[in-house]
Amino acid sequence: MSTTIILGAWIAVFLTLGIFSYLYKDNPFYKTAEHLFVGISAGYWTSLFFWTQIQPNLFGRLWPSSNYSSDSFWYMIYNGLGFFYSPGFPNGGVDKGHEIHNVVLGVPNVHYLIPFALGIMMLLSLIPKISWFARWGIAYTVGMAAGLRAYGFLNSNVIGQIKGTAASFSDPNLPFWSLTSPSIFNSIVILVGTITGLLYFYFSKEHKGVLGKISKVGIYFLMISFGASFGFAVMGRISLLIGRFVDLIKYSGSEYFNATLWILVAMIIILGYDAFKNRDKILPVSKDVA
Amino acid sequence: MNRLTEFLLKIGKVDRRWIFIVLAVVVFIPIIKPIGMPIRATVTTKVVYDTIENLPPNSNVLVSIEYSPSTKPENHPMAISILRHLFKNDHKVFVTCLWPDGQFMAQDALKQVAEEEYGKIYGEDYVLLGFRPGGEAVIKGIVSNIRKLYTVDVNQTKIDEIPMMEGIYKFSDFAFLFTASAGFPGTVEWVQYASDPTGVPMSSGVTSIQVNEVMPYVQAGQMKGLLAGMPGAAEYEALIGQKGSATSGMDAQSIAHLVIVLFIILGNAAFFIERQRSRKY
């Protein structure tokens, strides 16, 4: 087995046990693992976003190789950028197979300057004096997302759900009782649950009398829903725990030089020594653990 | 009776770190010594299987990978099983990723299933288009014109040079969509922006925590079945007859659930006893 794989296993074990050590209490192993995770994630994502979208889809459209001309002012800017960072701006333009829809003043696909400008505006948030520029980019993103979602939710979550769950009670083929397939009973449960659940969130009238009773039924429906969510959440967390345990067991083998055992023992000794040294300062366990 | 009450009250006050240790032990032991509990496919899993089984041969299937290593134990076995089923039935598989880490999860799964198990040829039997940032905007892009969004695949090969991309221009050119999803953007967005507007059937494998959110789409017929968390993956492994990591994790899962239920009962009993006592005095 290569040294890289073995080293990777030791790092994986250290980070996993470092995160788990938080269940005992906050400690430097946990902090190291946490900070590494945040830092590496940010760097990794930035790099991936650049190489999967900005370079091929933005620069590839603004400076396509098919329109390259070393005399053009636009490509002179490109060559200047290439002088500083040639992997992102290779010689002769970016060749990612993009079509040229328009050329205005020597700039191909000129409309792509708008997302380019908005992206730069977002980065300007790093400079306090002109950080307000970032609002333009954020406004565009929020506006676009709101528009897209309004359509998506209306179509699938409102109309689609009503269409899918509405049942004709006069349909002779629809059975009265079935829990696993469409039935009159299921349709009644959905109808009652939806109406009572919605009425629970109706705050324009005090929840007394009939409205109080109906909204109480709504609470029961909500509680059942939250209970199911909690159950699934527990199941998910246990699955992830199983995944980590499987890896820890794998890395405890002799081919990985018993990485799990060594790191576990080292952590227990260090944390135990720390607890012994600071036995007079032991604080009660924080309630937000778990 | 008094002894039992005192015991329950003690349990209610136990340091939570003991509970963590007990849980760790009950998860650890079945992994080392599996019991082999029976796995039976639920209706939603069976529907996913039947939908893929009933696809015409050589269908173009889009598989979207939207998870990262953090949910690998739940989502990866699903992706592996679905790929096995698709390649066994000789379908063409196109893989996209809405999550950056999804690209590497997809590479891992394709290497194992397409290359090593089925000897499929890249570009003819399967293609990895890779990750594009943008969430639902990427889905909209795939729905309207996939070639505008993906001009190159993950290896930077131009789309026009990939044989199996011939005739693929938009989402409706696919016969079926399967998403292995762990959150946003994922299954919900595929239903909203791709499957519902175009009518292309889709199924999904999701993490347990998402099941409640996604299940209404299955019940309303907007999705063809669902693989729900690790149990869903294990059920699919049983259906295709190839056991994997999900099946081996199910013993630990079941026993851990029993222990958690026991803790909930004991905790509630202690809570009610304590409340009754405080009312008395």
mmCIF file of N, CA and C in Angstrom, chain B residues 178-275:
data_model
loop_
_atom_site.group_PDB
_atom_site.id
_atom_site.type_symbol
_atom_site.label_atom_id
_atom_site.label_comp_id
_atom_site.label_asym_id
_atom_site.label_seq_id
_atom_site.Cartn_x
_atom_site.Cartn_y
_atom_site.Cartn_z
ATOM 1 N N PHE B 178 -32.598 9.770 -12.127
ATOM 2 C CA PHE B 178 -32.432 9.334 -10.740
ATOM 3 C C PHE B 178 -31.490 10.305 -10.050
ATOM 4 N N THR B 179 -31.895 10.803 -8.890
ATOM 5 C CA THR B 179 -31.001 11.685 -8.143
ATOM 6 C C THR B 179 -30.657 11.041 -6.808
ATOM 7 N N ALA B 180 -29.377 11.099 -6.476
ATOM 8 C CA ALA B 180 -28.927 10.658 -5.147
ATOM 9 C C ALA B 180 -28.627 11.948 -4.394
ATOM 10 N N SER B 181 -29.496 12.269 -3.444
ATOM 11 C CA SER B 181 -29.476 13.627 -2.918
ATOM 12 C C SER B 181 -29.339 13.682 -1.399
ATOM 13 N N ALA B 182 -28.629 14.734 -0.950
ATOM 14 C CA ALA B 182 -28.451 14.905 0.506
ATOM 15 C C ALA B 182 -28.940 16.267 0.974
ATOM 16 N N GLY B 183 -29.598 17.018 0.121
ATOM 17 C CA GLY B 183 -30.088 18.331 0.566
ATOM 18 C C GLY B 183 -30.284 19.276 -0.596
ATOM 19 N N PHE B 184 -30.028 20.549 -0.341
ATOM 20 C CA PHE B 184 -30.213 21.573 -1.388
ATOM 21 C C PHE B 184 -28.904 21.846 -2.116
ATOM 22 N N PRO B 185 -28.888 21.997 -3.416
ATOM 23 C CA PRO B 185 -29.943 21.648 -4.363
ATOM 24 C C PRO B 185 -29.993 20.144 -4.573
ATOM 25 N N GLY B 186 -31.201 19.635 -4.763
ATOM 26 C CA GLY B 186 -31.330 18.179 -4.876
ATOM 27 C C GLY B 186 -32.691 17.768 -5.394
ATOM 28 N N THR B 187 -33.233 16.748 -4.760
ATOM 29 C CA THR B 187 -34.458 16.116 -5.249
ATOM 30 C C THR B 187 -35.612 17.111 -5.434
ATOM 31 N N VAL B 188 -35.841 17.942 -4.422
ATOM 32 C CA VAL B 188 -36.975 18.876 -4.484
ATOM 33 C C VAL B 188 -36.858 19.766 -5.721
ATOM 34 N N GLU B 189 -35.653 20.273 -5.970
ATOM 35 C CA GLU B 189 -35.453 21.178 -7.106
ATOM 36 C C GLU B 189 -35.621 20.440 -8.439
ATOM 37 N N TRP B 190 -35.189 19.180 -8.487
ATOM 38 C CA TRP B 190 -35.372 18.398 -9.719
ATOM 39 C C TRP B 190 -36.865 18.186 -10.005
ATOM 40 N N VAL B 191 -37.652 17.966 -8.937
ATOM 41 C CA VAL B 191 -39.106 17.802 -9.126
ATOM 42 C C VAL B 191 -39.682 19.113 -9.659
ATOM 43 N N GLN B 192 -39.303 20.208 -9.000
ATOM 44 C CA GLN B 192 -39.913 21.510 -9.311
ATOM 45 C C GLN B 192 -39.539 22.049 -10.691
ATOM 46 N N TYR B 193 -38.282 21.907 -11.058
ATOM 47 C CA TYR B 193 -37.827 22.575 -12.291
ATOM 48 C C TYR B 193 -37.608 21.642 -13.475
ATOM 49 N N ALA B 194 -37.587 20.328 -13.215
ATOM 50 C CA ALA B 194 -37.314 19.416 -14.332
ATOM 51 C C ALA B 194 -38.444 18.415 -14.563
ATOM 52 N N SER B 195 -38.711 17.581 -13.564
ATOM 53 C CA SER B 195 -39.654 16.489 -13.788
ATOM 54 C C SER B 195 -41.090 16.971 -13.960
ATOM 55 N N ASP B 196 -41.537 17.844 -13.071
ATOM 56 C CA ASP B 196 -42.930 18.324 -13.171
ATOM 57 C C ASP B 196 -43.193 19.088 -14.475
ATOM 58 N N PRO B 197 -42.344 20.064 -14.840
ATOM 59 C CA PRO B 197 -42.645 20.802 -16.076
ATOM 60 C C PRO B 197 -42.516 19.971 -17.355
ATOM 61 N N THR B 198 -41.652 18.944 -17.375
ATOM 62 C CA THR B 198 -41.426 18.208 -18.615
ATOM 63 C C THR B 198 -42.143 16.863 -18.662
ATOM 64 N N GLY B 199 -42.477 16.333 -17.496
ATOM 65 C CA GLY B 199 -43.150 15.028 -17.454
ATOM 66 C C GLY B 199 -42.187 13.856 -17.533
ATOM 67 N N VAL B 200 -40.876 14.104 -17.524
ATOM 68 C CA VAL B 200 -39.905 12.996 -17.528
ATOM 69 C C VAL B 200 -39.944 12.342 -16.144
ATOM 70 N N PRO B 201 -40.155 11.011 -16.082
ATOM 71 C CA PRO B 201 -40.270 10.375 -14.756
ATOM 72 C C PRO B 201 -38.949 10.426 -13.985
ATOM 73 N N MET B 202 -39.068 10.540 -12.678
ATOM 74 C CA MET B 202 -37.860 10.560 -11.854
ATOM 75 C C MET B 202 -38.056 9.792 -10.552
ATOM 76 N N SER B 203 -36.958 9.264 -10.064
ATOM 77 C CA SER B 203 -36.924 8.647 -8.733
ATOM 78 C C SER B 203 -35.742 9.237 -8.001
ATOM 79 N N SER B 204 -35.697 8.974 -6.710
ATOM 80 C CA SER B 204 -34.602 9.554 -5.951
ATOM 81 C C SER B 204 -34.204 8.680 -4.778
ATOM 82 N N GLY B 205 -32.964 8.829 -4.380
ATOM 83 C CA GLY B 205 -32.482 8.218 -3.147
ATOM 84 C C GLY B 205 -32.021 9.351 -2.259
ATOM 85 N N VAL B 206 -32.601 9.456 -1.077
ATOM 86 C CA VAL B 206 -32.293 10.612 -0.223
ATOM 87 C C VAL B 206 -31.806 10.166 1.145
ATOM 88 N N THR B 207 -31.197 11.107 1.864
ATOM 89 C CA THR B 207 -30.788 10.822 3.241
ATOM 90 C C THR B 207 -32.057 10.734 4.103
ATOM 91 N N SER B 208 -31.945 10.059 5.216
ATOM 92 C CA SER B 208 -33.128 9.843 6.071
ATOM 93 C C SER B 208 -33.791 11.158 6.447
ATOM 94 N N ILE B 209 -32.948 12.153 6.727
ATOM 95 C CA ILE B 209 -33.484 13.422 7.222
ATOM 96 C C ILE B 209 -34.365 14.137 6.188
ATOM 97 N N GLN B 210 -34.208 13.775 4.919
ATOM 98 C CA GLN B 210 -34.988 14.419 3.855
ATOM 99 C C GLN B 210 -36.294 13.694 3.550
ATOM 100 N N VAL B 211 -36.460 12.502 4.086
ATOM 101 C CA VAL B 211 -37.580 11.657 3.657
ATOM 102 C C VAL B 211 -38.926 12.359 3.840
ATOM 103 N N ASN B 212 -39.115 12.987 4.995
ATOM 104 C CA ASN B 212 -40.394 13.662 5.254
ATOM 105 C C ASN B 212 -40.682 14.763 4.260
ATOM 106 N N GLU B 213 -39.620 15.432 3.813
ATOM 107 C CA GLU B 213 -39.788 16.545 2.882
ATOM 108 C C GLU B 213 -40.142 16.044 1.471
ATOM 109 N N VAL B 214 -39.573 14.890 1.118
ATOM 110 C CA VAL B 214 -39.710 14.401 -0.256
ATOM 111 C C VAL B 214 -40.910 13.463 -0.429
ATOM 112 N N MET B 215 -41.299 12.787 0.647
ATOM 113 C CA MET B 215 -42.357 11.779 0.543
ATOM 114 C C MET B 215 -43.671 12.310 -0.061
ATOM 115 N N PRO B 216 -44.095 13.554 0.233
ATOM 116 C CA PRO B 216 -45.330 14.028 -0.405
ATOM 117 C C PRO B 216 -45.293 13.984 -1.933
ATOM 118 N N TYR B 217 -44.116 14.185 -2.526
ATOM 119 C CA TYR B 217 -44.023 14.104 -3.991
ATOM 120 C C TYR B 217 -44.247 12.671 -4.468
ATOM 121 N N VAL B 218 -43.805 11.715 -3.669
ATOM 122 C CA VAL B 218 -43.989 10.303 -4.045
ATOM 123 C C VAL B 218 -45.468 9.942 -3.931
ATOM 124 N N GLN B 219 -46.067 10.371 -2.804
ATOM 125 C CA GLN B 219 -47.485 10.039 -2.564
ATOM 126 C C GLN B 219 -48.389 10.692 -3.612
ATOM 127 N N ALA B 220 -47.984 11.881 -4.082
ATOM 128 C CA ALA B 220 -48.820 12.579 -5.067
ATOM 129 C C ALA B 220 -48.527 12.128 -6.492
ATOM 130 N N GLY B 221 -47.611 11.179 -6.656
ATOM 131 C CA GLY B 221 -47.312 10.658 -7.996
ATOM 132 C C GLY B 221 -46.351 11.522 -8.796
ATOM 133 N N GLN B 222 -45.736 12.532 -8.142
ATOM 134 C CA GLN B 222 -44.783 13.375 -8.877
ATOM 135 C C GLN B 222 -43.420 12.695 -8.987
ATOM 136 N N MET B 223 -43.202 11.675 -8.154
ATOM 137 C CA MET B 223 -41.957 10.899 -8.225
ATOM 138 C C MET B 223 -42.282 9.417 -8.224
ATOM 139 N N LYS B 224 -41.445 8.648 -8.916
ATOM 140 C CA LYS B 224 -41.660 7.195 -8.974
ATOM 141 C C LYS B 224 -40.834 6.534 -7.873
ATOM 142 N N GLY B 225 -41.398 6.460 -6.702
ATOM 143 C CA GLY B 225 -40.731 5.777 -5.593
ATOM 144 C C GLY B 225 -39.599 6.576 -4.978
ATOM 145 N N LEU B 226 -39.019 5.988 -3.932
ATOM 146 C CA LEU B 226 -37.984 6.693 -3.177
ATOM 147 C C LEU B 226 -37.137 5.683 -2.405
ATOM 148 N N LEU B 227 -35.830 5.910 -2.403
ATOM 149 C CA LEU B 227 -34.953 5.119 -1.525
ATOM 150 C C LEU B 227 -34.709 5.975 -0.293
ATOM 151 N N ALA B 228 -35.219 5.504 0.845
ATOM 152 C CA ALA B 228 -35.186 6.321 2.057
ATOM 153 C C ALA B 228 -34.023 5.943 2.959
ATOM 154 N N GLY B 229 -32.963 6.711 2.878
ATOM 155 C CA GLY B 229 -31.815 6.515 3.764
ATOM 156 C C GLY B 229 -31.131 5.169 3.591
ATOM 157 N N MET B 230 -30.361 4.800 4.617
ATOM 158 C CA MET B 230 -29.613 3.540 4.536
ATOM 159 C C MET B 230 -30.534 2.317 4.386
ATOM 160 N N PRO B 231 -31.695 2.288 5.071
ATOM 161 C CA PRO B 231 -32.587 1.135 4.855
ATOM 162 C C PRO B 231 -33.038 1.024 3.398
ATOM 163 N N GLY B 232 -33.318 2.170 2.768
ATOM 164 C CA GLY B 232 -33.730 2.168 1.354
ATOM 165 C C GLY B 232 -32.631 1.590 0.481
ATOM 166 N N ALA B 233 -31.387 1.980 0.784
ATOM 167 C CA ALA B 233 -30.244 1.468 0.013
ATOM 168 C C ALA B 233 -30.099 -0.040 0.210
ATOM 169 N N ALA B 234 -30.275 -0.489 1.469
ATOM 170 C CA ALA B 234 -30.152 -1.925 1.759
ATOM 171 C C ALA B 234 -31.254 -2.711 1.043
ATOM 172 N N GLU B 235 -32.467 -2.133 1.018
ATOM 173 C CA GLU B 235 -33.574 -2.806 0.333
ATOM 174 C C GLU B 235 -33.282 -2.936 -1.163
ATOM 175 N N TYR B 236 -32.678 -1.886 -1.738
ATOM 176 C CA TYR B 236 -32.375 -1.931 -3.174
ATOM 177 C C TYR B 236 -31.279 -2.964 -3.454
ATOM 178 N N GLU B 237 -30.320 -3.051 -2.527
ATOM 179 C CA GLU B 237 -29.266 -4.069 -2.676
ATOM 180 C C GLU B 237 -29.891 -5.457 -2.675
ATOM 181 N N ALA B 238 -30.907 -5.642 -1.819
ATOM 182 C CA ALA B 238 -31.589 -6.943 -1.763
ATOM 183 C C ALA B 238 -32.343 -7.204 -3.068
ATOM 184 N N LEU B 239 -32.961 -6.163 -3.628
ATOM 185 C CA LEU B 239 -33.751 -6.336 -4.855
ATOM 186 C C LEU B 239 -32.881 -6.704 -6.051
ATOM 187 N N ILE B 240 -31.696 -6.072 -6.148
ATOM 188 C CA ILE B 240 -30.836 -6.396 -7.303
ATOM 189 C C ILE B 240 -29.948 -7.613 -7.017
ATOM 190 N N GLY B 241 -30.020 -8.090 -5.784
ATOM 191 C CA GLY B 241 -29.283 -9.310 -5.435
ATOM 192 C C GLY B 241 -27.790 -9.111 -5.277
ATOM 193 N N GLN B 242 -27.355 -7.920 -4.964
ATOM 194 C CA GLN B 242 -25.924 -7.667 -4.724
ATOM 195 C C GLN B 242 -25.773 -6.906 -3.411
ATOM 196 N N LYS B 243 -25.406 -7.635 -2.380
ATOM 197 C CA LYS B 243 -25.292 -6.996 -1.057
ATOM 198 C C LYS B 243 -24.090 -6.057 -1.020
ATOM 199 N N GLY B 244 -24.249 -4.974 -0.266
ATOM 200 C CA GLY B 244 -23.165 -4.005 -0.164
ATOM 201 C C GLY B 244 -23.067 -3.425 1.228
ATOM 202 N N SER B 245 -22.513 -2.220 1.310
ATOM 203 C CA SER B 245 -22.256 -1.625 2.626
ATOM 204 C C SER B 245 -23.536 -1.265 3.376
ATOM 205 N N ALA B 246 -24.626 -0.983 2.638
ATOM 206 C CA ALA B 246 -25.884 -0.639 3.324
ATOM 207 C C ALA B 246 -26.434 -1.846 4.062
ATOM 208 N N THR B 247 -26.385 -3.003 3.407
ATOM 209 C CA THR B 247 -26.901 -4.231 4.039
ATOM 210 C C THR B 247 -26.117 -4.525 5.313
ATOM 211 N N SER B 248 -24.789 -4.401 5.239
ATOM 212 C CA SER B 248 -23.977 -4.734 6.412
ATOM 213 C C SER B 248 -24.172 -3.732 7.547
ATOM 214 N N GLY B 249 -24.659 -2.533 7.237
ATOM 215 C CA GLY B 249 -24.874 -1.549 8.295
ATOM 216 C C GLY B 249 -26.233 -1.649 8.968
ATOM 217 N N MET B 250 -27.126 -2.456 8.380
ATOM 218 C CA MET B 250 -28.511 -2.477 8.883
ATOM 219 C C MET B 250 -28.665 -3.130 10.257
ATOM 220 N N ASP B 251 -27.797 -4.087 10.589
ATOM 221 C CA ASP B 251 -27.871 -4.701 11.925
ATOM 222 C C ASP B 251 -27.601 -3.636 12.988
ATOM 223 N N ALA B 252 -26.515 -2.900 12.787
ATOM 224 C CA ALA B 252 -26.149 -1.848 13.748
ATOM 225 C C ALA B 252 -27.262 -0.801 13.828
ATOM 226 N N GLN B 253 -27.814 -0.465 12.668
ATOM 227 C CA GLN B 253 -28.897 0.527 12.600
ATOM 228 C C GLN B 253 -30.092 0.074 13.438
ATOM 229 N N SER B 254 -30.514 -1.183 13.245
ATOM 230 C CA SER B 254 -31.709 -1.682 13.942
ATOM 231 C C SER B 254 -31.485 -1.719 15.453
ATOM 232 N N ILE B 255 -30.327 -2.219 15.866
ATOM 233 C CA ILE B 255 -30.069 -2.329 17.307
ATOM 234 C C ILE B 255 -29.941 -0.934 17.938
ATOM 235 N N ALA B 256 -29.283 -0.025 17.230
ATOM 236 C CA ALA B 256 -29.156 1.347 17.747
ATOM 237 C C ALA B 256 -30.538 1.980 17.923
ATOM 238 N N HIS B 257 -31.450 1.692 16.986
ATOM 239 C CA HIS B 257 -32.813 2.243 17.110
ATOM 240 C C HIS B 257 -33.500 1.717 18.364
ATOM 241 N N LEU B 258 -33.339 0.412 18.602
ATOM 242 C CA LEU B 258 -33.967 -0.179 19.791
ATOM 243 C C LEU B 258 -33.445 0.500 21.062
ATOM 244 N N VAL B 259 -32.131 0.708 21.101
ATOM 245 C CA VAL B 259 -31.524 1.328 22.286
ATOM 246 C C VAL B 259 -32.026 2.770 22.452
ATOM 247 N N ILE B 260 -32.124 3.498 21.332
ATOM 248 C CA ILE B 260 -32.602 4.892 21.417
ATOM 249 C C ILE B 260 -34.060 4.921 21.913
ATOM 250 N N VAL B 261 -34.872 4.002 21.383
ATOM 251 C CA VAL B 261 -36.276 3.934 21.830
ATOM 252 C C VAL B 261 -36.320 3.664 23.340
ATOM 253 N N LEU B 262 -35.462 2.745 23.788
ATOM 254 C CA LEU B 262 -35.400 2.417 25.213
ATOM 255 C C LEU B 262 -35.019 3.661 26.033
ATOM 256 N N PHE B 263 -34.025 4.388 25.561
ATOM 257 C CA PHE B 263 -33.614 5.608 26.262
ATOM 258 C C PHE B 263 -34.744 6.640 26.303
ATOM 259 N N ILE B 264 -35.478 6.746 25.203
ATOM 260 C CA ILE B 264 -36.594 7.712 25.160
ATOM 261 C C ILE B 264 -37.662 7.324 26.188
ATOM 262 N N ILE B 265 -37.962 6.018 26.243
ATOM 263 C CA ILE B 265 -38.980 5.555 27.205
ATOM 264 C C ILE B 265 -38.509 5.829 28.638
ATOM 265 N N LEU B 266 -37.251 5.449 28.935
ATOM 266 C CA LEU B 266 -36.725 5.653 30.291
ATOM 267 C C LEU B 266 -36.680 7.141 30.642
ATOM 268 N N GLY B 267 -36.237 7.961 29.692
ATOM 269 C CA GLY B 267 -36.154 9.413 29.924
ATOM 270 C C GLY B 267 -37.516 10.014 30.200
ATOM 271 N N ASN B 268 -38.521 9.553 29.417
ATOM 272 C CA ASN B 268 -39.882 10.071 29.624
ATOM 273 C C ASN B 268 -40.459 9.624 30.960
ATOM 274 N N ALA B 269 -40.190 8.338 31.291
ATOM 275 C CA ALA B 269 -40.683 7.820 32.577
ATOM 276 C C ALA B 269 -40.106 8.653 33.721
ATOM 277 N N ALA B 270 -38.797 8.927 33.657
ATOM 278 C CA ALA B 270 -38.146 9.733 34.702
ATOM 279 C C ALA B 270 -38.755 11.136 34.745
ATOM 280 N N PHE B 271 -39.028 11.690 33.570
ATOM 281 C CA PHE B 271 -39.605 13.046 33.504
ATOM 282 C C PHE B 271 -40.982 13.097 34.168
ATOM 283 N N PHE B 272 -41.822 12.082 33.870
ATOM 284 C CA PHE B 272 -43.177 12.104 34.417
ATOM 285 C C PHE B 272 -43.174 11.854 35.934
ATOM 286 N N ILE B 273 -42.286 10.954 36.377
ATOM 287 C CA ILE B 273 -42.195 10.691 37.828
ATOM 288 C C ILE B 273 -41.779 11.967 38.560
ATOM 289 N N GLU B 274 -40.781 12.646 37.984
ATOM 290 C CA GLU B 274 -40.264 13.860 38.616
ATOM 291 C C GLU B 274 -41.349 14.944 38.657
ATOM 292 N N ARG B 275 -42.111 15.044 37.557
ATOM 293 C CA ARG B 275 -43.174 16.055 37.497
ATOM 294 C C ARG B 275 -44.263 15.758 38.529
#
